[in-house]
Amino acid sequence: MDGLTHPAHHRRLHDVLWLLLPVAVVAGLVWFGRVHTLDYQTGLFGQYADDARRLKAQLGSALLCLALIQVILALWIYGRLPALRAAPHRIHTTHRVIGLLAFLVSLPVARHCITAYGVQLTDARRALHSLTGCFLYGAFVAKVVVVRHRRWPGWALPLAGGVLVTVIALIWYSAPLWYLNGHQAPGL
Ligand code: HEM
């Protein structure tokens, strides 16, 4: 092996190791959600039972709105909004701030879910919701890993962002929408 291929090989290994981090996050959450003792009495910002559920559905819907704003900002940054010129620097900053806000909004809701209900695989809706709920944090970590390591191919960032938004939409459909829609989510 010559002196050039060796570091390149190391870099690839390094990149693969970074990708194990989101996998470990998802596996850890699923494991915790399956084994811990459920606590149905847990509250959310001082709200309990149905009040907590309504607040969660509202925060979950806010999360979806933030994710949709992120899609529009990302399209602007990639020059895909024909009516707009190149995104100014503040749009990049706004995208980062809203991304952090979305993460922070999701945390208390996910904490309530995983503490009260854990990961439930009893029916399609609960299984989809619980697993995408855990997957969300792997997707968040993957997105940050790809943003920080600029060596990834050009498609990696839009792919990571697209997965994140899709996961948020599935979470919203299988629980916040279900709750706000009189306990119904068509198809689930
Ligand atoms: C750690 C990952 C998560 C797990 C394991 C999880 C698990 C669950 C489960 C099993 C239920 C169903 C309760 C039932 O119908 O009997 C539920 C309900 C719900 N989840 Fe999650 N969830 C997670 C993350 C999230 C996130 C990120 C959101 C939104 C931001 C969310 C919003 C909701 C809402 C609004 C409900 C319906 C209200 C309620 O039953 O309290 N969940 N969750």
Coordinates of N, CA and C and ligand atoms in Angstrom, one line a residue:
M1 N 0.9 -1.2 0.0 CA 0.0 0.0 0.0 C 0.9 1.3 0.0
D2 N 0.6 2.2 -0.9 CA 1.5 3.4 -0.9 C 1.0 4.4 0.1
G3 N 1.8 5.5 0.3 CA 1.5 6.4 1.4 C 0.2 7.2 1.2
L4 N -0.4 7.2 -0.1 CA -1.6 8.0 -0.3 C -2.8 7.3 0.0
T5 N -2.9 6.0 -0.3 CA -4.1 5.2 -0.1 C -4.3 5.0 1.4
H6 N -3.3 5.0 2.2 CA -3.4 4.6 3.6 C -4.3 5.7 4.3
P7 N -3.9 7.0 4.2 CA -4.8 7.9 5.0 C -6.2 8.0 4.5
A8 N -6.4 7.8 3.1 CA -7.8 7.8 2.6 C -8.6 6.6 3.2
H9 N -7.9 5.5 3.3 CA -8.5 4.3 3.9 C -9.0 4.6 5.4
H10 N -8.0 5.3 6.1 CA -8.3 5.6 7.5 C -9.5 6.6 7.6
R11 N -9.5 7.5 6.6 CA -10.6 8.5 6.7 C -12.0 7.8 6.5
R12 N -12.0 6.8 5.5 CA -13.3 6.1 5.3 C -13.7 5.4 6.6
L13 N -12.8 4.8 7.2 CA -13.1 4.0 8.4 C -13.6 5.0 9.5
H14 N -12.9 6.2 9.6 CA -13.3 7.2 10.5 C -14.8 7.6 10.3
D15 N -15.1 7.8 9.0 CA -16.5 8.2 8.6 C -17.5 7.2 9.0
V16 N -17.2 5.9 8.8 CA -18.1 4.8 9.1 C -18.3 4.8 10.6
L17 N -17.2 5.0 11.3 CA -17.3 5.0 12.8 C -18.3 6.1 13.3
W18 N -18.2 7.3 12.6 CA -19.1 8.4 13.0 C -20.5 8.0 12.8
L19 N -20.8 7.2 11.7 CA -22.2 6.8 11.4 C -22.7 5.8 12.4
L20 N -21.8 5.2 13.2 CA -22.3 4.2 14.2 C -23.0 5.0 15.4
L21 N -22.6 6.3 15.5 CA -23.2 7.0 16.6 C -24.7 7.1 16.5
P22 N -25.3 7.6 15.4 CA -26.8 7.6 15.3 C -27.4 6.2 15.5
V23 N -26.7 5.2 15.0 CA -27.2 3.8 15.2 C -27.3 3.5 16.7
A24 N -26.2 3.8 17.4 CA -26.2 3.5 18.9 C -27.2 4.3 19.6
V25 N -27.5 5.6 19.2 CA -28.5 6.4 19.9 C -29.9 5.7 19.7
V26 N -30.2 5.3 18.5 CA -31.5 4.7 18.2 C -31.6 3.4 19.0
A27 N -30.6 2.5 19.0 CA -30.6 1.3 19.7 C -30.8 1.5 21.2
G28 N -30.1 2.5 21.7 CA -30.1 2.8 23.2 C -31.5 3.2 23.6
L29 N -32.2 4.0 22.8 CA -33.5 4.5 23.1 C -34.5 3.4 23.0
V30 N -34.4 2.5 21.9 CA -35.4 1.4 21.8 C -35.2 0.5 23.0
W31 N -34.0 0.2 23.3 CA -33.7 -0.7 24.4 C -34.3 -0.1 25.7
F32 N -34.0 1.2 26.0 CA -34.5 1.8 27.2 C -36.1 1.7 27.2
G33 N -36.7 2.1 26.1 CA -38.1 2.1 26.0 C -38.8 0.7 26.1
R34 N -38.0 -0.3 25.9 CA -38.6 -1.7 26.1 C -38.4 -2.2 27.5
V35 N -37.3 -1.8 28.2 CA -37.1 -2.5 29.4 C -37.5 -1.7 30.7
H36 N -37.6 -0.3 30.6 CA -37.8 0.4 31.8 C -39.3 0.2 32.3
T37 N -39.5 0.5 33.6 CA -40.8 0.4 34.2 C -41.7 1.6 33.8
L38 N -42.8 1.4 33.2 CA -43.7 2.5 32.7 C -44.2 3.3 33.8
D39 N -44.3 4.6 33.6 CA -44.9 5.5 34.6 C -46.0 6.4 34.0
Y40 N -47.2 5.8 34.0 CA -48.3 6.5 33.4 C -48.6 7.9 34.0
Q41 N -48.1 8.1 35.3 CA -48.5 9.3 36.0 C -47.6 10.5 35.7
T42 N -46.6 10.2 34.9 CA -45.6 11.3 34.6 C -46.3 12.5 34.0
G43 N -45.8 13.7 34.3 CA -46.4 14.9 33.8 C -45.6 15.6 32.8
L44 N -46.1 16.7 32.2 CA -45.4 17.5 31.2 C -45.6 18.9 31.5
F45 N -44.6 19.7 31.9 CA -44.8 21.1 32.3 C -46.0 21.3 33.2
G46 N -46.1 20.4 34.2 CA -47.2 20.6 35.2 C -48.6 20.1 34.7
Q47 N -48.6 19.5 33.6 CA -49.9 19.0 33.0 C -49.9 17.5 33.1
Y48 N -51.1 17.0 33.4 CA -51.2 15.5 33.6 C -52.4 15.0 32.7
A49 N -52.3 13.7 32.5 CA -53.4 12.9 31.8 C -53.8 13.6 30.5
D50 N -55.1 13.9 30.3 CA -55.5 14.4 29.0 C -54.9 15.8 28.7
D51 N -54.7 16.6 29.8 CA -54.1 17.9 29.5 C -52.7 17.8 29.0
A52 N -51.9 16.8 29.5 CA -50.6 16.6 29.0 C -50.6 16.0 27.6
R53 N -51.6 15.2 27.3 CA -51.7 14.7 25.9 C -52.0 15.8 24.9
R54 N -52.9 16.7 25.3 CA -53.2 17.8 24.4 C -52.0 18.7 24.1
L55 N -51.3 19.0 25.2 CA -50.1 19.8 25.1 C -49.0 19.1 24.2
K56 N -48.9 17.8 24.4 CA -48.0 17.0 23.5 C -48.4 17.1 22.0
A57 N -49.7 17.0 21.8 CA -50.2 17.0 20.4 C -49.9 18.4 19.8
Q58 N -50.0 19.5 20.7 CA -49.8 20.8 20.2 C -48.3 21.0 19.9
L59 N -47.4 20.5 20.8 CA -46.0 20.7 20.7 C -45.5 19.9 19.5
G60 N -46.1 18.7 19.3 CA -45.8 17.8 18.1 C -46.1 18.5 16.8
S61 N -47.3 19.2 16.8 CA -47.7 20.0 15.6 C -46.7 21.1 15.4
A62 N -46.3 21.8 16.5 CA -45.3 22.9 16.3 C -44.0 22.3 15.7
L63 N -43.6 21.1 16.2 CA -42.4 20.5 15.6 C -42.5 20.3 14.1
L64 N -43.7 19.9 13.7 CA -43.9 19.6 12.2 C -43.8 21.0 11.5
C65 N -44.4 22.0 12.0 CA -44.3 23.4 11.4 C -42.9 23.8 11.3
L66 N -42.1 23.6 12.3 CA -40.7 24.0 12.3 C -39.9 23.2 11.2
A67 N -40.3 21.9 11.1 CA -39.6 21.1 10.1 C -39.9 21.6 8.7
L68 N -41.2 22.0 8.5 CA -41.6 22.5 7.1 C -40.9 23.8 6.8
I69 N -40.7 24.7 7.8 CA -40.0 25.9 7.6 C -38.5 25.6 7.2
Q70 N -38.0 24.5 7.9 CA -36.6 24.1 7.6 C -36.5 23.7 6.1
V71 N -37.5 23.0 5.6 CA -37.4 22.5 4.2 C -37.4 23.7 3.3
I72 N -38.2 24.7 3.6 CA -38.2 25.9 2.7 C -36.9 26.6 2.8
L73 N -36.3 26.8 4.0 CA -35.0 27.5 4.1 C -33.9 26.7 3.4
A74 N -34.0 25.3 3.5 CA -33.0 24.5 2.9 C -33.1 24.6 1.4
L75 N -34.3 24.7 0.8 CA -34.4 24.9 -0.6 C -33.9 26.2 -1.1
W76 N -34.1 27.2 -0.3 CA -33.5 28.5 -0.6 C -32.0 28.5 -0.6
I77 N -31.4 27.8 0.5 CA -30.0 27.7 0.6 C -29.4 27.0 -0.6
Y78 N -30.1 26.0 -1.1 CA -29.6 25.2 -2.3 C -30.0 25.9 -3.6
G79 N -30.6 27.1 -3.5 CA -30.9 27.8 -4.8 C -32.1 27.2 -5.5
R80 N -33.0 26.5 -4.9 CA -34.1 25.8 -5.5 C -35.4 26.6 -5.5
L81 N -35.3 27.8 -5.0 CA -36.5 28.7 -5.0 C -36.3 29.7 -6.1
P82 N -36.8 29.5 -7.3 CA -36.5 30.3 -8.5 C -36.7 31.8 -8.3
A83 N -37.8 32.1 -7.5 CA -38.1 33.6 -7.3 C -37.1 34.3 -6.4
L84 N -36.2 33.6 -5.7 CA -35.3 34.2 -4.7 C -33.9 34.1 -5.2
R85 N -33.1 35.1 -4.9 CA -31.7 35.1 -5.2 C -31.0 34.3 -4.1
A86 N -29.7 34.1 -4.2 CA -28.9 33.3 -3.3 C -29.2 33.7 -1.8
A87 N -29.3 32.7 -1.0 CA -29.7 32.9 0.4 C -28.6 33.7 1.2
P88 N -29.0 34.8 1.8 CA -27.9 35.5 2.6 C -27.5 34.7 3.8
H89 N -26.4 35.2 4.4 CA -25.8 34.4 5.5 C -26.8 34.2 6.6
R90 N -27.7 35.2 6.9 CA -28.6 35.1 8.0 C -29.6 34.0 7.8
I91 N -29.8 33.5 6.6 CA -30.7 32.4 6.3 C -30.1 31.1 6.8
H92 N -28.8 31.0 6.6 CA -28.0 29.8 7.1 C -28.1 29.8 8.6
T93 N -27.9 31.0 9.3 CA -28.0 31.0 10.7 C -29.4 30.7 11.2
T94 N -30.4 31.3 10.5 CA -31.8 31.0 10.9 C -32.1 29.5 10.9
H95 N -31.6 28.8 9.8 CA -31.8 27.4 9.6 C -31.2 26.6 10.8
R96 N -30.0 27.1 11.3 CA -29.4 26.4 12.4 C -30.1 26.6 13.7
V97 N -30.6 27.9 13.9 CA -31.3 28.2 15.1 C -32.7 27.4 15.2
I98 N -33.4 27.4 14.1 CA -34.7 26.7 14.1 C -34.4 25.2 14.3
G99 N -33.3 24.7 13.7 CA -33.0 23.3 13.9 C -32.8 22.9 15.4
L100 N -32.1 23.8 16.1 CA -31.9 23.6 17.5 C -33.2 23.7 18.3
L101 N -34.0 24.7 17.9 CA -35.3 24.9 18.5 C -36.2 23.7 18.3
A102 N -36.2 23.1 17.1 CA -37.0 21.9 16.9 C -36.5 20.8 17.8
F103 N -35.2 20.6 17.9 CA -34.7 19.6 18.8 C -35.2 19.8 20.2
L104 N -35.1 21.1 20.7 CA -35.5 21.4 22.1 C -37.0 21.2 22.3
V105 N -37.8 21.5 21.3 CA -39.2 21.3 21.4 C -39.6 19.8 21.5
S106 N -38.8 19.0 20.8 CA -39.1 17.5 20.8 C -38.8 16.9 22.1
L107 N -37.7 17.4 22.8 CA -37.2 16.6 23.9 C -38.2 16.4 25.0
P108 N -38.9 17.4 25.6 CA -39.8 17.1 26.7 C -41.0 16.2 26.3
V109 N -41.4 16.3 25.0 CA -42.5 15.4 24.5 C -42.0 14.0 24.5
A110 N -40.8 13.8 23.9 CA -40.3 12.4 23.8 C -40.0 11.8 25.1
R111 N -39.5 12.7 26.1 CA -39.3 12.2 27.4 C -40.6 11.7 28.1
H112 N -41.7 12.5 27.9 CA -43.0 12.1 28.4 C -43.4 10.7 27.8
C113 N -43.3 10.6 26.5 CA -43.7 9.4 25.8 C -42.9 8.2 26.3
I114 N -41.6 8.3 26.3 CA -40.8 7.1 26.6 C -40.9 6.8 28.1
T115 N -41.1 7.8 29.0 CA -41.3 7.5 30.4 C -42.7 6.8 30.6
A116 N -43.7 7.4 30.1 CA -45.1 7.0 30.3 C -45.4 5.7 29.6
Y117 N -45.1 5.6 28.3 CA -45.5 4.5 27.5 C -44.4 3.5 27.1
G118 N -43.2 4.0 27.0 CA -42.1 3.2 26.5 C -42.3 3.0 25.0
V119 N -41.5 2.0 24.5 CA -41.7 1.6 23.1 C -42.7 0.5 23.0
Q120 N -43.8 0.7 22.4 CA -44.9 -0.2 22.3 C -45.0 -0.8 20.9
L121 N -45.1 -2.1 20.7 CA -45.2 -2.7 19.4 C -46.5 -3.5 19.3
T122 N -47.5 -3.1 20.1 CA -48.8 -3.8 20.1 C -49.6 -3.7 18.9
D123 N -49.6 -2.5 18.2 CA -50.3 -2.3 17.0 C -49.5 -1.4 16.0
A124 N -50.0 -1.3 14.8 CA -49.2 -0.7 13.8 C -48.9 0.8 14.1
R125 N -50.0 1.5 14.6 CA -49.8 2.9 14.9 C -48.8 3.1 16.0
R126 N -49.0 2.4 17.1 CA -48.1 2.6 18.3 C -46.6 2.2 17.9
A127 N -46.5 1.1 17.1 CA -45.2 0.6 16.7 C -44.5 1.7 15.8
L128 N -45.3 2.2 14.8 CA -44.7 3.2 13.9 C -44.3 4.4 14.7
H129 N -45.2 4.9 15.6 CA -44.9 6.1 16.4 C -43.7 5.9 17.3
S130 N -43.6 4.8 18.1 CA -42.6 4.5 19.0 C -41.2 4.4 18.3
L131 N -41.2 3.7 17.2 CA -39.9 3.5 16.5 C -39.4 4.7 15.8
T132 N -40.4 5.5 15.2 CA -39.9 6.7 14.5 C -39.5 7.7 15.6
G133 N -40.2 7.7 16.8 CA -39.8 8.6 17.9 C -38.4 8.3 18.3
C134 N -38.0 7.1 18.4 CA -36.6 6.8 18.7 C -35.6 7.1 17.6
F135 N -36.1 6.8 16.3 CA -35.3 7.1 15.1 C -35.0 8.6 15.0
L136 N -35.9 9.4 15.5 CA -35.8 10.9 15.4 C -34.4 11.3 15.9
Y137 N -34.0 10.7 17.0 CA -32.8 11.2 17.7 C -31.5 10.7 16.9
G138 N -31.7 9.5 16.3 CA -30.6 9.0 15.4 C -30.5 10.0 14.2
A139 N -31.6 10.4 13.7 CA -31.6 11.3 12.5 C -31.1 12.6 12.9
F140 N -31.4 13.1 14.1 CA -30.8 14.4 14.5 C -29.3 14.3 14.5
V141 N -28.8 13.2 15.2 CA -27.4 13.1 15.4 C -26.7 12.9 14.0
A142 N -27.3 12.1 13.1 CA -26.8 11.9 11.7 C -26.7 13.2 11.0
K143 N -27.7 14.1 11.1 CA -27.7 15.4 10.4 C -26.5 16.2 10.9
V144 N -26.3 16.3 12.2 CA -25.2 17.1 12.8 C -23.9 16.5 12.4
V145 N -23.7 15.2 12.4 CA -22.5 14.5 12.0 C -22.2 14.9 10.5
V146 N -23.2 14.9 9.6 CA -22.9 15.2 8.2 C -22.6 16.7 8.0
V147 N -23.3 17.5 8.8 CA -23.0 19.0 8.6 C -21.6 19.3 9.1
R148 N -21.2 18.6 10.2 CA -19.9 19.0 10.8 C -18.7 18.4 9.9
H149 N -18.9 17.2 9.3 CA -17.9 16.6 8.5 C -18.1 16.8 7.1
R150 N -17.4 17.9 6.6 CA -17.7 18.4 5.2 C -17.2 17.4 4.1
R151 N -16.5 16.3 4.5 CA -16.0 15.5 3.5 C -17.1 14.6 2.8
W152 N -18.3 14.5 3.4 CA -19.3 13.6 2.9 C -19.7 14.1 1.5
P153 N -20.2 13.2 0.6 CA -20.6 13.6 -0.7 C -21.7 14.6 -0.6
G154 N -21.9 15.4 -1.7 CA -22.9 16.5 -1.7 C -24.3 16.0 -1.4
W155 N -24.7 14.8 -1.8 CA -26.1 14.3 -1.5 C -26.4 14.0 -0.1
A156 N -25.3 13.8 0.7 CA -25.5 13.3 2.1 C -26.3 14.3 2.9
L157 N -26.1 15.6 2.8 CA -26.8 16.5 3.6 C -28.3 16.6 3.3
P158 N -28.6 16.8 2.0 CA -30.1 16.8 1.7 C -30.7 15.5 2.1
L159 N -30.0 14.4 1.9 CA -30.6 13.1 2.3 C -30.9 13.0 3.8
A160 N -29.9 13.4 4.6 CA -30.0 13.4 6.1 C -31.2 14.4 6.5
G161 N -31.3 15.5 5.8 CA -32.3 16.5 6.2 C -33.7 15.9 5.7
G162 N -33.7 15.3 4.6 CA -35.0 14.7 4.1 C -35.5 13.6 5.0
V163 N -34.6 12.8 5.5 CA -34.9 11.7 6.4 C -35.5 12.3 7.7
L164 N -34.9 13.3 8.2 CA -35.3 14.0 9.4 C -36.7 14.5 9.3
V165 N -37.0 15.2 8.2 CA -38.4 15.8 8.0 C -39.4 14.6 7.8
T166 N -39.0 13.6 7.1 CA -39.9 12.4 6.9 C -40.3 11.8 8.2
V167 N -39.3 11.6 9.1 CA -39.5 11.0 10.4 C -40.4 11.9 11.2
I168 N -40.2 13.2 11.2 CA -41.1 14.1 12.0 C -42.5 14.0 11.5
A169 N -42.7 13.9 10.1 CA -44.0 13.8 9.6 C -44.7 12.5 10.0
L170 N -43.9 11.4 10.0 CA -44.5 10.1 10.5 C -44.9 10.2 11.9
I171 N -44.0 10.8 12.8 CA -44.3 10.9 14.2 C -45.6 11.7 14.4
W172 N -45.7 12.8 13.6 CA -46.9 13.7 13.8 C -48.1 12.9 13.3
Y173 N -48.1 12.2 12.2 CA -49.2 11.5 11.7 C -49.7 10.4 12.7
S174 N -48.8 9.7 13.3 CA -49.1 8.5 14.1 C -49.5 8.9 15.5
A175 N -49.3 10.1 16.0 CA -49.7 10.4 17.3 C -50.4 11.8 17.5
P176 N -49.6 12.9 17.2 CA -50.3 14.2 17.4 C -51.6 14.3 16.5
L177 N -51.5 14.0 15.2 CA -52.6 14.1 14.3 C -53.7 13.1 14.8
W178 N -53.3 11.9 15.2 CA -54.2 10.9 15.7 C -55.0 11.4 16.9
Y179 N -54.3 12.1 17.8 CA -55.0 12.6 19.0 C -55.9 13.7 18.7
L180 N -55.4 14.7 17.9 CA -56.3 15.9 17.5 C -57.4 15.5 16.6
N181 N -57.3 14.4 16.0 CA -58.4 14.0 15.0 C -59.3 12.9 15.6
G182 N -59.5 13.0 16.9 CA -60.5 12.1 17.6 C -60.0 10.7 17.6
H183 N -58.7 10.5 17.8 CA -58.1 9.2 17.9 C -58.3 8.4 16.6
Q184 N -58.0 9.1 15.6 CA -58.0 8.4 14.2 C -56.9 8.9 13.4
A185 N -56.2 8.0 12.7 CA -55.2 8.4 11.7 C -55.5 7.5 10.5
P186 N -56.1 8.0 9.5 CA -56.5 7.1 8.4 C -55.3 6.1 7.9
G187 N -55.7 4.9 7.8 CA -54.7 3.9 7.4 C -53.9 3.2 8.5
L188 N -54.0 3.8 9.7 CA -53.3 3.2 10.9 C -54.3 2.7 11.9
Ligands
HEM1 C1 -38.6 8.6 22.4 C2 -39.4 8.3 21.4 C3 -40.9 8.1 21.5 C4 -41.5 7.0 22.0 C5 -40.9 5.7 22.5 C6 -43.0 7.3 22.0 C7 -44.0 6.5 22.3 C8 -45.3 6.8 22.3 C9 -46.4 5.8 22.5 C10 -46.2 4.3 22.8 C11 -47.6 6.5 22.4 C12 -49.0 5.9 22.4 C13 -49.7 5.9 23.6 C14 -51.1 5.3 23.3 O1 -51.7 5.6 22.4 O2 -51.4 4.4 24.1 C15 -47.3 7.9 22.2 C16 -48.2 8.9 22.1 C17 -47.9 10.2 21.7 N1 -46.7 10.7 21.3 FE1 -44.9 9.7 21.4 N2 -43.1 8.6 21.5 C18 -41.9 9.1 21.2 C19 -41.6 10.4 20.7 C20 -42.5 11.4 20.4 C21 -42.2 12.7 19.8 C22 -40.8 13.1 19.4 C23 -43.4 13.3 19.7 C24 -43.7 14.7 19.1 C25 -42.9 15.7 19.2 C26 -44.5 12.5 20.3 C27 -45.8 12.8 20.4 C28 -46.8 12.0 20.9 C29 -48.2 12.4 21.1 C30 -48.8 13.8 20.7 C31 -48.9 11.3 21.5 C32 -50.4 11.2 21.8 C33 -50.8 11.7 23.1 C34 -50.4 10.7 24.2 O3 -50.9 9.6 24.1 O4 -49.8 11.1 25.2 N3 -43.9 11.3 20.7 N4 -45.9 8.0 22.2

